[in-house]
mmCIF file of C-alpha atoms in Angstrom:
data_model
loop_
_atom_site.group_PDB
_atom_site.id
_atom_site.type_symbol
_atom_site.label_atom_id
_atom_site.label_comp_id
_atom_site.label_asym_id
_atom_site.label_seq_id
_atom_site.Cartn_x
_atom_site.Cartn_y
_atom_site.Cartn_z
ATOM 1 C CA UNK A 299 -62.054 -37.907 68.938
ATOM 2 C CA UNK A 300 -61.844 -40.337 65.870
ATOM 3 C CA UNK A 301 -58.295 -39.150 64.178
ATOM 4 C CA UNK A 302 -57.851 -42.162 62.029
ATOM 5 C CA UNK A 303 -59.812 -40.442 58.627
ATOM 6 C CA UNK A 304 -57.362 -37.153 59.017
ATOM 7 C CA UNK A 305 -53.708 -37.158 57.262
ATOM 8 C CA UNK A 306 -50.856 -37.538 59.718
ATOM 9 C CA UNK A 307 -48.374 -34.159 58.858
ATOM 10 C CA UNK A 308 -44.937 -35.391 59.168
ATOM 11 C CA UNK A 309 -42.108 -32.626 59.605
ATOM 12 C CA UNK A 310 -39.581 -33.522 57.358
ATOM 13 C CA UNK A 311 -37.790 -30.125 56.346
ATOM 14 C CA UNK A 312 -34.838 -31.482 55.120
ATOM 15 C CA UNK A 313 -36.562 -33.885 52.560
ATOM 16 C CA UNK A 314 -38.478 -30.670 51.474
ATOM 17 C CA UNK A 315 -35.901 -28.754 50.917
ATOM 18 C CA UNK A 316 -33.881 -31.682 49.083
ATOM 19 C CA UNK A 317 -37.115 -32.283 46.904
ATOM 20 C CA UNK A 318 -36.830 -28.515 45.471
ATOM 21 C CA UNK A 319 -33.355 -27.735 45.401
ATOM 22 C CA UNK A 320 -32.415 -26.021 42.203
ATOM 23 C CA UNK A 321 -28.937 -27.444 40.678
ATOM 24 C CA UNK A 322 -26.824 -24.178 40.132
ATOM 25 C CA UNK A 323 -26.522 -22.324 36.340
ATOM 26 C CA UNK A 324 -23.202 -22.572 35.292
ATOM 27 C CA UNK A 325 -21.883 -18.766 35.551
ATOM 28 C CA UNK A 326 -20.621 -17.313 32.147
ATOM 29 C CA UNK A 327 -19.185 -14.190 33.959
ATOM 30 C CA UNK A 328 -15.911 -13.188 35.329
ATOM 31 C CA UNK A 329 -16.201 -15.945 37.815
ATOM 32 C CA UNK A 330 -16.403 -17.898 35.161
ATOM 33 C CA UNK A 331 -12.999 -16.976 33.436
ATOM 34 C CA UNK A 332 -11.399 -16.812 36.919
ATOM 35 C CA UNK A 333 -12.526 -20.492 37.294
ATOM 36 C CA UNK A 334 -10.824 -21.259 33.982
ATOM 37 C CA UNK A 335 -6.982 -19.843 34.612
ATOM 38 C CA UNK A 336 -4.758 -23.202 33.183
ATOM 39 C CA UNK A 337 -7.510 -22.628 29.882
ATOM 40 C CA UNK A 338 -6.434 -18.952 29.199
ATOM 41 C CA UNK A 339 -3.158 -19.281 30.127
ATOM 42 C CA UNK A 340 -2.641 -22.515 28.019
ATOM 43 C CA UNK A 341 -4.156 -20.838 25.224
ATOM 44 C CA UNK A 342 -2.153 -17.680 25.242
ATOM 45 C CA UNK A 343 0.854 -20.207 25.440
ATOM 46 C CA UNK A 344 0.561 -21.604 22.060
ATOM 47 C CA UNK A 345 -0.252 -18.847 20.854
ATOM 48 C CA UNK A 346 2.738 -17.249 21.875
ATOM 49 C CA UNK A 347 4.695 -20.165 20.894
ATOM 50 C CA UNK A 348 3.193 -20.064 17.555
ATOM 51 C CA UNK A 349 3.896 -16.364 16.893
ATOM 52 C CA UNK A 350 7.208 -16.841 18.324
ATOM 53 C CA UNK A 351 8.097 -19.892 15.594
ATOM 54 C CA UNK A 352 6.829 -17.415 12.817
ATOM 55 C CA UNK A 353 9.217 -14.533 13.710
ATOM 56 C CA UNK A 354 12.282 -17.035 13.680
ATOM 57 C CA UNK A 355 10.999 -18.068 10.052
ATOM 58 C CA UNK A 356 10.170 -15.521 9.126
ATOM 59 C CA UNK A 357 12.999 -14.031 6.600
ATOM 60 C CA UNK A 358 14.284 -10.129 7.185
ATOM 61 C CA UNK A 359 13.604 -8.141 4.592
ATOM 62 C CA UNK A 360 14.374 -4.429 3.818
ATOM 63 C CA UNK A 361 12.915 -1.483 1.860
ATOM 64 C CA UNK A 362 15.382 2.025 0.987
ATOM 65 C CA UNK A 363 13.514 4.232 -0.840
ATOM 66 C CA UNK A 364 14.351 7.662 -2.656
ATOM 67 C CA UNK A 365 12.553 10.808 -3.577
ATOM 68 C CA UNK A 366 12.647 12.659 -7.117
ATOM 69 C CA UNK A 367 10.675 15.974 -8.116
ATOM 70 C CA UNK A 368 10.045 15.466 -11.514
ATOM 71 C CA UNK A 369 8.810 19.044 -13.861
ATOM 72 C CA UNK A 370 9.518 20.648 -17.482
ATOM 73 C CA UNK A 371 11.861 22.947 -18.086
ATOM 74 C CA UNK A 372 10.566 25.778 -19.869
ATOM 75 C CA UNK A 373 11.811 28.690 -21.651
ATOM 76 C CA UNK A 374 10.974 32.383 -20.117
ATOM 77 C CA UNK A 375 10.209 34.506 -22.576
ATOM 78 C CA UNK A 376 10.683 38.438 -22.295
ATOM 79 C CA UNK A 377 14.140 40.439 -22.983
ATOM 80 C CA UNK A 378 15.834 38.339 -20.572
ATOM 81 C CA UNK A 379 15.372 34.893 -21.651
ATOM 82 C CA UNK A 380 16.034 32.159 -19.210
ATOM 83 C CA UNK A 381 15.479 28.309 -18.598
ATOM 84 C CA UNK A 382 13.140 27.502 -15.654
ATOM 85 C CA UNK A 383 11.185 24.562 -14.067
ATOM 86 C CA UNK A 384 7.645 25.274 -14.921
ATOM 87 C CA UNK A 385 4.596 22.959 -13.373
ATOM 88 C CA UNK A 386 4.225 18.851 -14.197
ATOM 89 C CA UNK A 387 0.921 18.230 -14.480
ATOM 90 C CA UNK A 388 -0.666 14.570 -14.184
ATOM 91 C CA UNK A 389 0.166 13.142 -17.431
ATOM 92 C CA UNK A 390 3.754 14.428 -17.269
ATOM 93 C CA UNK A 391 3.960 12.269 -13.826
ATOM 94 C CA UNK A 392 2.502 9.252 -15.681
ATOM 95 C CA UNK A 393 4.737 8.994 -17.490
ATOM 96 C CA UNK A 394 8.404 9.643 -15.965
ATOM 97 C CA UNK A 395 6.499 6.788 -13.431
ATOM 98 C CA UNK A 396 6.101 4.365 -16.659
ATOM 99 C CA UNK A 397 9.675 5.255 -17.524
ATOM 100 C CA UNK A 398 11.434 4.589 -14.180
ATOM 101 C CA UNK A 399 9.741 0.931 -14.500
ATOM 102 C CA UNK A 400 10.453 0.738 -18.359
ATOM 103 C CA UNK A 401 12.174 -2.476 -19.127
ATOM 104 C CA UNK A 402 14.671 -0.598 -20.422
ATOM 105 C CA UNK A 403 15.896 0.859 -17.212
ATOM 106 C CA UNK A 404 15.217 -2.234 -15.800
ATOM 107 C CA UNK A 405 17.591 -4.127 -17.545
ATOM 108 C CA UNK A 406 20.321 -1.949 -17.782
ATOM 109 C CA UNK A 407 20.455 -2.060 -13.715
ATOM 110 C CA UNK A 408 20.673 -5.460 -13.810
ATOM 111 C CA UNK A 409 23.739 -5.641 -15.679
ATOM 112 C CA UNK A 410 25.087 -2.388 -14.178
ATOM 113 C CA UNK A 411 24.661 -4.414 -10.312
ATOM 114 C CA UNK A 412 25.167 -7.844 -12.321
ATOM 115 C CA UNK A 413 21.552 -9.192 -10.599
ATOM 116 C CA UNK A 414 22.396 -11.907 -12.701
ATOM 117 C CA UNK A 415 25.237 -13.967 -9.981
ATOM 118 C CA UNK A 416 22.909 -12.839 -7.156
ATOM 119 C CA UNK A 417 21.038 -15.561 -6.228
ATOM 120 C CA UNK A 418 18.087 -13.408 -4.511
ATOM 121 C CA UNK A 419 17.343 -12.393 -7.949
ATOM 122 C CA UNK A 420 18.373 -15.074 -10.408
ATOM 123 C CA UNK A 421 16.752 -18.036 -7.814
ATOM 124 C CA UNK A 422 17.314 -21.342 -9.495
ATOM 125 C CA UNK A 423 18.332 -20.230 -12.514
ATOM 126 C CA UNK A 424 21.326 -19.141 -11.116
ATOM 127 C CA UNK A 425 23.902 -22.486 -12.340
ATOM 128 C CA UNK A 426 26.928 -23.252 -11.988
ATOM 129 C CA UNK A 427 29.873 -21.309 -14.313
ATOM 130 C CA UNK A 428 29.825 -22.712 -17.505
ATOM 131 C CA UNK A 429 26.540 -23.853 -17.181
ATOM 132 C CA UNK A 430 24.246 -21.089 -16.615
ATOM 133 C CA UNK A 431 21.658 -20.042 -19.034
ATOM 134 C CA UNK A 432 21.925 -16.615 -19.001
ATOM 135 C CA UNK A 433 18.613 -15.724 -20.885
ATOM 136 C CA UNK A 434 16.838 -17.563 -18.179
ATOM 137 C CA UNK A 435 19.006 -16.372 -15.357
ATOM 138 C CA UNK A 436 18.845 -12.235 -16.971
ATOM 139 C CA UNK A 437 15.061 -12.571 -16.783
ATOM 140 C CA UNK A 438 14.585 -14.231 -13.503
ATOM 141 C CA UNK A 439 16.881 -11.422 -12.213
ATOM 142 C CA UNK A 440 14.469 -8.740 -14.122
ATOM 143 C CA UNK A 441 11.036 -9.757 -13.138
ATOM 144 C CA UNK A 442 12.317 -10.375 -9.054
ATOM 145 C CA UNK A 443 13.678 -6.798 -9.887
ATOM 146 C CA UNK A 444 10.585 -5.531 -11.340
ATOM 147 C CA UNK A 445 7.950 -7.285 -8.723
ATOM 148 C CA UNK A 446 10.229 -6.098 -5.772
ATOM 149 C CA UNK A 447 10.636 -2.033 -7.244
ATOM 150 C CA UNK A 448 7.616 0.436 -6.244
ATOM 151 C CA UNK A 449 7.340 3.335 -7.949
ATOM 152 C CA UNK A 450 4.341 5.600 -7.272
ATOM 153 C CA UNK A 451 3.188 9.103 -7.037
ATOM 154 C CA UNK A 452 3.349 11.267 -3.417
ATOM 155 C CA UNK A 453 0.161 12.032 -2.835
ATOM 156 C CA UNK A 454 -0.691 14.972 -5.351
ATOM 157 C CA UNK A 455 2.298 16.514 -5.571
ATOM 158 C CA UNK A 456 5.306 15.783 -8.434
ATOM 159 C CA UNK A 457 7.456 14.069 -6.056
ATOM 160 C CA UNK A 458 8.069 9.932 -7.184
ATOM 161 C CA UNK A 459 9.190 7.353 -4.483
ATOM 162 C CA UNK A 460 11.348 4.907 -5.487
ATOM 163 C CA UNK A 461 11.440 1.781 -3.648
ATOM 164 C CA UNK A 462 12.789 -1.856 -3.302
ATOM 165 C CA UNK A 463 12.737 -4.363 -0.925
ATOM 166 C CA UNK A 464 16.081 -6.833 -0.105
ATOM 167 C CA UNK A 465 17.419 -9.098 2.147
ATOM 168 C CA UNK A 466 19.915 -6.724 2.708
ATOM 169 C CA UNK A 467 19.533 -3.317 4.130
ATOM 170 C CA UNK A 468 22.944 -2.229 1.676
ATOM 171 C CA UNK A 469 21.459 -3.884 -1.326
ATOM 172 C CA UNK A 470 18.518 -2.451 -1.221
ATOM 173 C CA UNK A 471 19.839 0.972 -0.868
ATOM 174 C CA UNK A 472 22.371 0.421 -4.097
ATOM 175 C CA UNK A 473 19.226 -1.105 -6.231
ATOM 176 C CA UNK A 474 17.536 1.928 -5.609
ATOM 177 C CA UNK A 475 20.217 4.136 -6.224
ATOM 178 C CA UNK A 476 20.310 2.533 -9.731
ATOM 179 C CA UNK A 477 17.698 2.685 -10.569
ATOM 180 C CA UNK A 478 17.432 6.266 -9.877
ATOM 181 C CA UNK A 479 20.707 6.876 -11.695
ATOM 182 C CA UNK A 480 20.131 5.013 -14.906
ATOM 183 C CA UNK A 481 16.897 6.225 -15.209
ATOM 184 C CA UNK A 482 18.485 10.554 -15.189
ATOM 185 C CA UNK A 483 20.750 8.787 -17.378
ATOM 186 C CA UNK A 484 17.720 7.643 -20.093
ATOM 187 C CA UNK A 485 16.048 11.065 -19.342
ATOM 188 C CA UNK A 486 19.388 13.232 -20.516
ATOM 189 C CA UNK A 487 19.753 10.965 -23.492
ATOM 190 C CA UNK A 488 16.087 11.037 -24.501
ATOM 191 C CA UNK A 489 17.223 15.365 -24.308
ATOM 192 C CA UNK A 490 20.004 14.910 -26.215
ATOM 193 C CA UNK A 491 18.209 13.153 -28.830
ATOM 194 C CA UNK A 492 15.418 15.024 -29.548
ATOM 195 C CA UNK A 493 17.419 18.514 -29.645
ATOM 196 C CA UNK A 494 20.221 16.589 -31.692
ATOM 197 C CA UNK A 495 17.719 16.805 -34.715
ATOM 198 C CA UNK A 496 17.957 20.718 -34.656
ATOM 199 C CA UNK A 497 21.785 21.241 -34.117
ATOM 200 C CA UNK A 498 21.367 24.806 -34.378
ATOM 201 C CA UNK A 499 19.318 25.277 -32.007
ATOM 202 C CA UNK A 500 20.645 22.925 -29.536
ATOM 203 C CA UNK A 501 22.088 25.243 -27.426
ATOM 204 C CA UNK A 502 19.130 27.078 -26.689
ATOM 205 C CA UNK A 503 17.037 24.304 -26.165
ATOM 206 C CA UNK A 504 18.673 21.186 -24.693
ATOM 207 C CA UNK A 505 17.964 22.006 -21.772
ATOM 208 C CA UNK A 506 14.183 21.779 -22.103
ATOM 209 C CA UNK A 507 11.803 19.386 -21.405
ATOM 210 C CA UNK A 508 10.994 16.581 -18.505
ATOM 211 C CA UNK A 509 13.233 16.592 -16.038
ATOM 212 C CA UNK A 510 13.795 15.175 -12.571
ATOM 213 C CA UNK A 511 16.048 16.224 -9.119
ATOM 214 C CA UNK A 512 16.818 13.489 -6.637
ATOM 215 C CA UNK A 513 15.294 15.394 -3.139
ATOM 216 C CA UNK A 514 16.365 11.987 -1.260
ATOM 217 C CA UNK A 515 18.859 9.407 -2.335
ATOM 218 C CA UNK A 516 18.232 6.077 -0.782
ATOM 219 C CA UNK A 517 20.174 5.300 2.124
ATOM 220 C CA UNK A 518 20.711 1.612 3.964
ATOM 221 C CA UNK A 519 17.096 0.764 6.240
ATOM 222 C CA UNK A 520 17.967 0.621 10.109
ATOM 223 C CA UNK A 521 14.699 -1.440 10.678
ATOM 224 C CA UNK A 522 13.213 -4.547 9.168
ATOM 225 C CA UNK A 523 9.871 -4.401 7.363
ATOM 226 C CA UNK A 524 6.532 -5.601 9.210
ATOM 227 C CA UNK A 525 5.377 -4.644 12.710
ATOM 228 C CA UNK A 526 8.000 -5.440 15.430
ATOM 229 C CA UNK A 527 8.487 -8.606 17.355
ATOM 230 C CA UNK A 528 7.232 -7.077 20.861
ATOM 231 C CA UNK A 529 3.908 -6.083 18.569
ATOM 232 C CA UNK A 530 3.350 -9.542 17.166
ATOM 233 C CA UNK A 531 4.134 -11.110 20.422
ATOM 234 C CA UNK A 532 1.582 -9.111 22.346
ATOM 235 C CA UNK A 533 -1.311 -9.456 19.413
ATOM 236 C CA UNK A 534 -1.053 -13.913 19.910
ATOM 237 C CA UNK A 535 -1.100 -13.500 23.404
ATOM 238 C CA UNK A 536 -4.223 -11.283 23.225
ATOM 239 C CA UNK A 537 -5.617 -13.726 20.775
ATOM 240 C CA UNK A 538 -5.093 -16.440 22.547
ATOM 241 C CA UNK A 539 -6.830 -15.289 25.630
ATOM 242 C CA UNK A 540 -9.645 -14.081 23.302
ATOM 243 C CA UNK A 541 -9.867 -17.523 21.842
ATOM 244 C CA UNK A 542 -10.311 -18.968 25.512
ATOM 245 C CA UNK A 543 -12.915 -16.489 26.854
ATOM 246 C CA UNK A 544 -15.066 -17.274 23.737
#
């Protein structure tokens, strides 16, 4: 039997297999991230180190706020008259808000706490004795004092928060306490003023009008502002090992 015209079959397996061996996919899976530990923990590292180099920056500040309940006075009318707080509506809020940030107020607390020698509120225009421009050094102290106050409205009620932020948990609480106290001050002259016009009847009627009770006076902050270190901390660690998985 002629053979010569047929093809010889050679059994070579192993070159087969070699010919179609697939290279292996890359996995993108857990596997992948376990393969990858120095990467995630390296990451998380500067991260942490990063957050860590911010929080000893970082400078400590401090809010104290305080609480007023601001409504009119108003005369009750009937055979026994008497003076009693009647409602504040919106307006009436406005406005004893406007008055607690008047510059007015304003500047009379920064001479009554002399803001003037502090140099958290005067900055660089805070010179030398003898030296010191006090127009320059008065206003730098009123605008920090002004930016740094926050006065707003709770919620719908006729309750104002007074607040202000410091380097000092003990300043803070006197600015605000100031503040609070020049501005009944302003209110009770204001009083005195308009019923002043009307001697005769000032008696009766002094005692009518806006008006405002401290619910809350200001005391010194325990805790600094912004979220605590442990919370920062945590958050660039989880970023960092975020960053690496991505």
């Amino acid at each position: 039997m002629d053979t010569r015209s047929r093809p010889q079959l050679i059994d070579d397996r192993e070159g087969l297999d070699g010919g179609i061996a697939v290279r292996p996919h890359p996995s993108f899976g857990l596997g992948s991230l376990r393969s990858r530990k120095r990467l995630l923990a390296g990451s998380a590292l500067a991260c942490l180190v990063l957050a860590a180099l911010y929080l000893g920056l970082r400078p400590a500040t401090y809010t104290a706020s305080s609480q007023l309940l601001v409504y009119i006075r108003q005369i009750l009318t009937g055979p026994d008259q008497a003076i009693l707080p009647g409602r504040a509506d919106l307006p009436m809020v406005q406005n004893q808000i406007e008055l607690l940030r008047s510059g007015n107020v304003l500047a009379k607390v920064v001479e009554a706490l002399d803001l003037t020698e502090d140099p958290e509120f005067a900055g660089e225009a805070r010179l030398p004795a003898g030296s010191a421009d006090g127009g320059s050094a008065f206003r730098a102290a009123l605008g920090t004092l002004g930016s740094r106050l926050g006065v707003r409205q709770v919620g719908t009620s006729h309750v104002i928060a007074v607040s202000f932020r410091a380097s000092d948990p003990a300043k803070a609480a006197r600015v605000v306490n100031t503040v609070v106290r020049v501005y009944l001050q302003e209110l009770a002259r204001a009083s005195d003023a308009a019923s002043s016009r009307a001697p005769t009847l000032r008696e009766i009627y002094q005692s009518l009008g806006p008006s405002a009770q401290v619910i809350a006076a200001a005391e010194p902050p325990v805790r600094k502002d912004g979220p605590p270190a442990a919370l920062i901390l945590a958050a660039a660690a989880l970023f960092g090992l975020a960053v690496a998985a991505g």
